[in-house]
XYZ file of N, CA, C and O in Angstrom:
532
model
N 122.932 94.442 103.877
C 121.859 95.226 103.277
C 120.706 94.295 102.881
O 120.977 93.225 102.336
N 119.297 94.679 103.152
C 118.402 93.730 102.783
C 118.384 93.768 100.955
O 118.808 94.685 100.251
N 117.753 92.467 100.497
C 117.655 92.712 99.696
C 116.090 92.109 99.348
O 115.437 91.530 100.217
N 115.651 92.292 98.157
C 113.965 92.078 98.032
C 113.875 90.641 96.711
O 114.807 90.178 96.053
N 112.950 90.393 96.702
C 112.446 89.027 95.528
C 111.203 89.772 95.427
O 110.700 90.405 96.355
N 110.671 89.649 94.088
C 109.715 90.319 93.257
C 108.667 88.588 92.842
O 109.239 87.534 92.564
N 107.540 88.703 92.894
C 106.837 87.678 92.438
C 105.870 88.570 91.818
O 105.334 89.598 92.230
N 105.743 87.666 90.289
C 105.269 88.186 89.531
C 104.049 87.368 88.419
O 104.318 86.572 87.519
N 102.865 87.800 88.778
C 101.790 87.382 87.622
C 101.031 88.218 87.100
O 100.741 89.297 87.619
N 100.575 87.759 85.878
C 100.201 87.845 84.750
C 99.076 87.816 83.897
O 99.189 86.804 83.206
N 97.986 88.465 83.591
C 97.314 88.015 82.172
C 98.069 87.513 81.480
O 99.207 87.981 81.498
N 97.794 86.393 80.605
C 98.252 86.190 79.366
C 98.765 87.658 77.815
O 98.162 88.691 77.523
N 99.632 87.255 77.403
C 99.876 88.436 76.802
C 99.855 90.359 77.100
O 99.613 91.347 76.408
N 100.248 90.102 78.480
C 99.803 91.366 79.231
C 101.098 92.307 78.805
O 102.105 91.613 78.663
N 101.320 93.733 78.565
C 101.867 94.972 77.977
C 103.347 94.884 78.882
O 103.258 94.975 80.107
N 104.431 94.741 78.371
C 105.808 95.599 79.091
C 105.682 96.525 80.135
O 106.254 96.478 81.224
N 104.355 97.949 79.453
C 104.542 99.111 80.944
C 103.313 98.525 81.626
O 103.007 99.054 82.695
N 102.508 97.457 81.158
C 101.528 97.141 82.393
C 102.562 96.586 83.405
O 102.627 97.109 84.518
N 103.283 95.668 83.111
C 104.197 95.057 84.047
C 105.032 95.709 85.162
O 105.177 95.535 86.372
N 105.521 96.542 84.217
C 106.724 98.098 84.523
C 105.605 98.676 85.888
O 106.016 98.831 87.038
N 104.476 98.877 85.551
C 103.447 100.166 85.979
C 103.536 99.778 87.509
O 103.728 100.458 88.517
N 103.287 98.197 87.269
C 102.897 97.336 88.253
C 104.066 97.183 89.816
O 103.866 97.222 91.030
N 105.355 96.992 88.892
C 106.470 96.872 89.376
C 106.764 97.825 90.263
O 107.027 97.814 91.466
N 106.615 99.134 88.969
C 107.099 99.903 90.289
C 106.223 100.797 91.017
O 106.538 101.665 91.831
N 105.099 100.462 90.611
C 103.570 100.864 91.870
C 104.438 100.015 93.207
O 104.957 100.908 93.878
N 104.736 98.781 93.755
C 104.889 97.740 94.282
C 106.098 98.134 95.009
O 106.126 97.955 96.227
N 107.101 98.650 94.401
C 108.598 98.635 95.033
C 108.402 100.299 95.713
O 109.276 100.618 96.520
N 107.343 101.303 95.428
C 107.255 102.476 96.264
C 106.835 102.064 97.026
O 107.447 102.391 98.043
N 105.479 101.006 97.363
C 105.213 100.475 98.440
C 105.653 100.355 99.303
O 105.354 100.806 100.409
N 107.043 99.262 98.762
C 107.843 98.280 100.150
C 108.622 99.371 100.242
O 109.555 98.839 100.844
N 108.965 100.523 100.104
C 110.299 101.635 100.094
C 111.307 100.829 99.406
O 112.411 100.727 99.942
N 111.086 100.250 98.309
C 112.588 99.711 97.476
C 112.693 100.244 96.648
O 111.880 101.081 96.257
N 113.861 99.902 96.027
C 114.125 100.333 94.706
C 114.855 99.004 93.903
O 115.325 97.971 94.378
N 114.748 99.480 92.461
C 114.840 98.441 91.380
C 116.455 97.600 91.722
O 116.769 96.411 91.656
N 116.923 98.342 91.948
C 118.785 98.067 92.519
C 118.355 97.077 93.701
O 118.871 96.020 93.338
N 117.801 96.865 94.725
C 117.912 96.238 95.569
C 116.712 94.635 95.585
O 116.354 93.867 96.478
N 116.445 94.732 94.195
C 115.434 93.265 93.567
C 117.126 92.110 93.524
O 118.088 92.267 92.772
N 116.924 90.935 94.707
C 117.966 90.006 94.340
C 117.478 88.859 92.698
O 118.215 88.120 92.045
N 115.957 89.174 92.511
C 115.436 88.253 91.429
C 113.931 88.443 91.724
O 113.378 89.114 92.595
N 113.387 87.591 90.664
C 112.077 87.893 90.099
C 111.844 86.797 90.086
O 112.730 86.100 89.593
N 110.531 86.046 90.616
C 109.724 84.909 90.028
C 108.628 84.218 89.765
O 107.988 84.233 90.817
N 108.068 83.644 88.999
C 106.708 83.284 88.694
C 106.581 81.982 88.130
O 107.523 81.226 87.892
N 105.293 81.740 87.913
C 105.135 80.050 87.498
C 105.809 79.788 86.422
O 106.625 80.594 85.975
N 105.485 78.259 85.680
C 106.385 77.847 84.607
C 105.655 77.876 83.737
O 106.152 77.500 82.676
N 104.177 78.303 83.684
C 103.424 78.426 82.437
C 103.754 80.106 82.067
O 103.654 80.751 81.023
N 104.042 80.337 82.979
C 104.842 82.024 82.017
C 106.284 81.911 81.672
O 106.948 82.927 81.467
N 106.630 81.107 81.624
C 107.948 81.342 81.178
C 108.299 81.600 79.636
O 109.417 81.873 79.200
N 106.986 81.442 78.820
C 107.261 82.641 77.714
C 106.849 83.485 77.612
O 106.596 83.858 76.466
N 106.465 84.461 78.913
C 105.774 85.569 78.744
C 106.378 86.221 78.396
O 107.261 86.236 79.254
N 106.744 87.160 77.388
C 107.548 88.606 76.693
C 107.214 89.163 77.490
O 108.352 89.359 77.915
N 106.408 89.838 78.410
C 106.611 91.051 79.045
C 107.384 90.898 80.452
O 108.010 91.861 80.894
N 107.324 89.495 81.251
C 108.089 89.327 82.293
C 109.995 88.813 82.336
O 110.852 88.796 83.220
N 109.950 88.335 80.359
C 110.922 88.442 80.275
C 111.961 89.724 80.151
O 113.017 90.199 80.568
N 110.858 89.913 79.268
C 111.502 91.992 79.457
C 112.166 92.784 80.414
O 113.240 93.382 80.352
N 110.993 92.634 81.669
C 111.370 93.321 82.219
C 112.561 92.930 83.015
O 113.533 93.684 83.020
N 112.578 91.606 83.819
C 113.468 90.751 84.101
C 114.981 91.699 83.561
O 115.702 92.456 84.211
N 115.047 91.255 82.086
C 116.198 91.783 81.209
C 116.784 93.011 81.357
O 118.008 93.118 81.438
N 115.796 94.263 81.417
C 115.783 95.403 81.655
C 116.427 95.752 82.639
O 117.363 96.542 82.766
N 115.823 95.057 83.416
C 116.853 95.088 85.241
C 117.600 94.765 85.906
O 117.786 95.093 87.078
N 118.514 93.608 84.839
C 119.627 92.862 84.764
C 118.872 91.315 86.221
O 119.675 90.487 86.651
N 117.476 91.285 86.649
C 117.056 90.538 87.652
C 117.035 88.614 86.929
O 116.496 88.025 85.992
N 117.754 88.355 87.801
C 117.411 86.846 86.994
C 115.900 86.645 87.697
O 115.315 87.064 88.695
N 115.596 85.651 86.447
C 113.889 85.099 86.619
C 113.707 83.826 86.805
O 114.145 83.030 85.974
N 113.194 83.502 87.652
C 113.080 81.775 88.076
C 111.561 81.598 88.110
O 110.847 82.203 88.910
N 111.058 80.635 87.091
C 109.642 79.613 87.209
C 109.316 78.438 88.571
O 110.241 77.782 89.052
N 108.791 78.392 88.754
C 108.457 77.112 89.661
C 107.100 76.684 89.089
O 106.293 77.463 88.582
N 106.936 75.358 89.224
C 106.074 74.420 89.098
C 104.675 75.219 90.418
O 104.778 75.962 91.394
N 103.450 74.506 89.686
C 102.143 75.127 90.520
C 102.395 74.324 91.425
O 102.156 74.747 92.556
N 102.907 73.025 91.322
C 102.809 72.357 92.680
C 103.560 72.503 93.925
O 103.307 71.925 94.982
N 104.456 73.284 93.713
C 105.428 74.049 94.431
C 104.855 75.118 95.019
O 104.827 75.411 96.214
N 104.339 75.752 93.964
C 103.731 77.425 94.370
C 102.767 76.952 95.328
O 102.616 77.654 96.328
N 102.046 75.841 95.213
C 101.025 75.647 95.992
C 100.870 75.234 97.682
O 99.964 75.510 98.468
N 102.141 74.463 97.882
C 102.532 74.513 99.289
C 103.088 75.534 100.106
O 103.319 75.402 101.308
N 103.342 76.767 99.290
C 103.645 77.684 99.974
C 102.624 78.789 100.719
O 102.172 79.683 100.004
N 102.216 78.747 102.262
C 100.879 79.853 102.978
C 101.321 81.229 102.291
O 102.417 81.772 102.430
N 100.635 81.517 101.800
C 100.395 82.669 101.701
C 98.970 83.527 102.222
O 97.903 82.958 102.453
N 99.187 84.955 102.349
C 97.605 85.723 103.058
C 97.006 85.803 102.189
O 95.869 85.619 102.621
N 96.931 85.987 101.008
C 95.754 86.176 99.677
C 95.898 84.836 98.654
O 96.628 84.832 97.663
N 95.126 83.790 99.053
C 94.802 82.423 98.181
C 94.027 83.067 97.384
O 93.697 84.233 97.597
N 93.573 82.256 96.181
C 92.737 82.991 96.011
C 92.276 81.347 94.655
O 93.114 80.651 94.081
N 91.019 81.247 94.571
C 90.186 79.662 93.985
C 90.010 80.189 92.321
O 89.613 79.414 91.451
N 90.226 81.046 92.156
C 90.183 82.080 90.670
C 91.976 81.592 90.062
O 92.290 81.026 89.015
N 92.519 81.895 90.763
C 93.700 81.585 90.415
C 93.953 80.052 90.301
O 94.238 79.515 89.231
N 93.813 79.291 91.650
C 93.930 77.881 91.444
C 93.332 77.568 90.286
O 94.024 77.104 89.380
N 91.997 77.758 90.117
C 91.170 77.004 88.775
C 92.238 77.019 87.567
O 92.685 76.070 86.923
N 92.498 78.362 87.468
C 93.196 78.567 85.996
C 95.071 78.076 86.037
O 95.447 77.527 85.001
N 95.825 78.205 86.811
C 96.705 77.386 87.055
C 97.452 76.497 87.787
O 98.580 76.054 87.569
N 96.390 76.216 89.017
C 96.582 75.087 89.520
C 97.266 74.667 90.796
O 97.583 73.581 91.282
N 97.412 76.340 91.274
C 97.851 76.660 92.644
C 97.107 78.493 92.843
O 96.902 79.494 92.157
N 96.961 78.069 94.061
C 95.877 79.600 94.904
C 96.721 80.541 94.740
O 96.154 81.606 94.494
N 98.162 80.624 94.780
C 99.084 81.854 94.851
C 100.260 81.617 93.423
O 101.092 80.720 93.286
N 99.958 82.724 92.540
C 101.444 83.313 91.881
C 102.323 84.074 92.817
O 103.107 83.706 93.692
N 101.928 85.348 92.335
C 103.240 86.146 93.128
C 103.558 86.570 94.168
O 104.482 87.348 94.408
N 102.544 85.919 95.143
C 102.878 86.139 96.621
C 103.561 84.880 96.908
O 104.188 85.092 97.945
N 103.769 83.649 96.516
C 104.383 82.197 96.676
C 105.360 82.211 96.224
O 106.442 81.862 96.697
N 105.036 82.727 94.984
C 106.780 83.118 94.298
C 107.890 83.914 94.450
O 109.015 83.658 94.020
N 107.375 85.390 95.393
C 108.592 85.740 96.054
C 108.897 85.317 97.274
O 110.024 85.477 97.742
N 107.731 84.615 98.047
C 108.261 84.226 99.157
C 109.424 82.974 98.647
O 110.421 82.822 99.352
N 109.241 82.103 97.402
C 109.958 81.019 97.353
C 111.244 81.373 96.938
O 112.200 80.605 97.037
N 111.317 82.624 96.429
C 112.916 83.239 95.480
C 113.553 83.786 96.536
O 114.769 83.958 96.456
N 112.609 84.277 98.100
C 113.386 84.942 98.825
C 114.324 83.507 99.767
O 115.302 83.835 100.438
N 114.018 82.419 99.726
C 114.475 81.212 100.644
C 113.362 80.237 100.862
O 112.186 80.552 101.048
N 113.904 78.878 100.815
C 113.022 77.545 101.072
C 111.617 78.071 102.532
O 110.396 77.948 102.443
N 112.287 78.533 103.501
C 111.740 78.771 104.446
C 111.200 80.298 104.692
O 110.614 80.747 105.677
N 111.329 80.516 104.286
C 110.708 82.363 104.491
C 109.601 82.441 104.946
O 108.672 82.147 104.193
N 109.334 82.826 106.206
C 107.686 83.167 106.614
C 106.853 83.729 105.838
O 107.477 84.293 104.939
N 105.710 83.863 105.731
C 104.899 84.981 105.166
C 105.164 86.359 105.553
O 105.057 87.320 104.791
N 105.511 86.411 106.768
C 105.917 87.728 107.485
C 106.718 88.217 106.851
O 107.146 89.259 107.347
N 107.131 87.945 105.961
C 108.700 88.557 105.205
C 107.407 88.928 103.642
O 107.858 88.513 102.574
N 106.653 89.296 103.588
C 105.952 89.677 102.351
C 106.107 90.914 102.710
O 105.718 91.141 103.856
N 106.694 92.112 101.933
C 106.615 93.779 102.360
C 105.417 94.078 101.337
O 104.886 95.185 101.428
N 105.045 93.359 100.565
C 103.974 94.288 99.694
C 103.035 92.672 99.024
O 103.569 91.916 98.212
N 101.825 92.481 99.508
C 101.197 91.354 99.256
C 99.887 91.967 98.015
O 99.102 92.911 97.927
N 100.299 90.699 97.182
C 99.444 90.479 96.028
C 98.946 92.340 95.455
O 97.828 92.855 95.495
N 100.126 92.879 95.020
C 99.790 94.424 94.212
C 98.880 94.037 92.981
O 99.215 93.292 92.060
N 97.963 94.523 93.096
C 97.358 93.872 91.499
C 97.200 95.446 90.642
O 96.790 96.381 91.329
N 97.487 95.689 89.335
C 97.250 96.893 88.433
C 96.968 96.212 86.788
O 97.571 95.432 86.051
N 95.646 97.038 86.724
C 95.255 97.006 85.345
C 95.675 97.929 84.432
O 95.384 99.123 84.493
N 96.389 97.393 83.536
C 97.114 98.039 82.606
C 95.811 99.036 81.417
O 94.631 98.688 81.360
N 96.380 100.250 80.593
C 96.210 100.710 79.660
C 95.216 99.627 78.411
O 94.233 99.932 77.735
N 96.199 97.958 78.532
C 96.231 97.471 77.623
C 94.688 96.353 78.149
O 94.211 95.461 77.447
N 94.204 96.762 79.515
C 93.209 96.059 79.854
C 93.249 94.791 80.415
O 92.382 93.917 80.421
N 94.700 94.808 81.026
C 95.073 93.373 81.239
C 95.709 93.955 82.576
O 96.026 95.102 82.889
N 95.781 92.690 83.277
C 95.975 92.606 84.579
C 97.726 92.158 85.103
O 98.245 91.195 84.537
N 98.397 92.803 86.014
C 99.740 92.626 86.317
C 99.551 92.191 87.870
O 98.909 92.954 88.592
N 99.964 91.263 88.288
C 100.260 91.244 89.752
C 101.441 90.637 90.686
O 101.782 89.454 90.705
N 102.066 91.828 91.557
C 103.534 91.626 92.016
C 102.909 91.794 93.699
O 101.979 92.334 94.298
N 104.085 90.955 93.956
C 104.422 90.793 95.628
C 106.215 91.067 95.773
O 107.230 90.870 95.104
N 105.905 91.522 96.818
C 107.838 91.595 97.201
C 107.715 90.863 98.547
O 106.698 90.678 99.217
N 109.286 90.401 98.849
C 109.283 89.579 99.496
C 110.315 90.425 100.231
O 110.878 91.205 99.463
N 110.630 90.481 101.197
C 112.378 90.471 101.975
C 113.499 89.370 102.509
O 113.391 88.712 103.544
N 114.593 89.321 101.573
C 115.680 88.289 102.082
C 116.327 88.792 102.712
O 116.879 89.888 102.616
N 116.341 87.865 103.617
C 117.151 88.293 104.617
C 118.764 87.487 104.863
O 119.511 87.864 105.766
């Protein structure tokens, strides 16, 4: 059975259902569902984000950080110089599920690239799914 990797960024201090909203805007996309997320991951400057820990928790999904310099060797289709400036690699959550789905994972294995949703709370959520295969 396939299963999916979720990459996930962030505003700073961004809302639980912005995250949630985001999530599962993203997984109707790829036709998934929350049951078939093998994990979740994003950089290491969120790794105290409360809302990605949350949700993580919520979904029983383990959450893995990687270093920008990591995130940064990984091609992805949406770089983006807005992102590098502020942490130091072009891709969060399109790098990060490609990296949770396997060392080698094509880009071709992205089912849903760079979802971005602005939350209620005015803050910004953005998920990619990946497919492991």
């Amino acid at each position: 059975m396939t299963s999916f990797t979720v990459g996930l960024g962030c505003d700073r201090g961004v809302a639980l259902k912005t995250v949630r909203e985001a999530v599962q805007a993203a997984l109707v996309q790829a036709g998934a569902r929350a049951e078939l997320v093998a994990m979740a991951a994003s950089i290491t400057i969120k790794q105290d984000e409360a809302a990605l820990l949350a949700l993580a928790q919520e979904h029983g999904w383990p959450l893995v950080f990687y270093p920008p310099e990591k995130l940064a060797q990984v091609a992805v289709p949406n770089p983006s110089e807005t992102v590098r400036k502020y942490t130091g690699t072009p891709s969060v959550s399109e790098a990060a599920a490609l990296l949770a789905a396997g060392p080698d994972t094509p880009m071709a294995a992205l089912v849903v690239e760079k979802h971005k949703h602005r939350g209620a709370d005015g803050r910004n959520a953005t998920v990619s799914i990946a497919r492991k295969d």
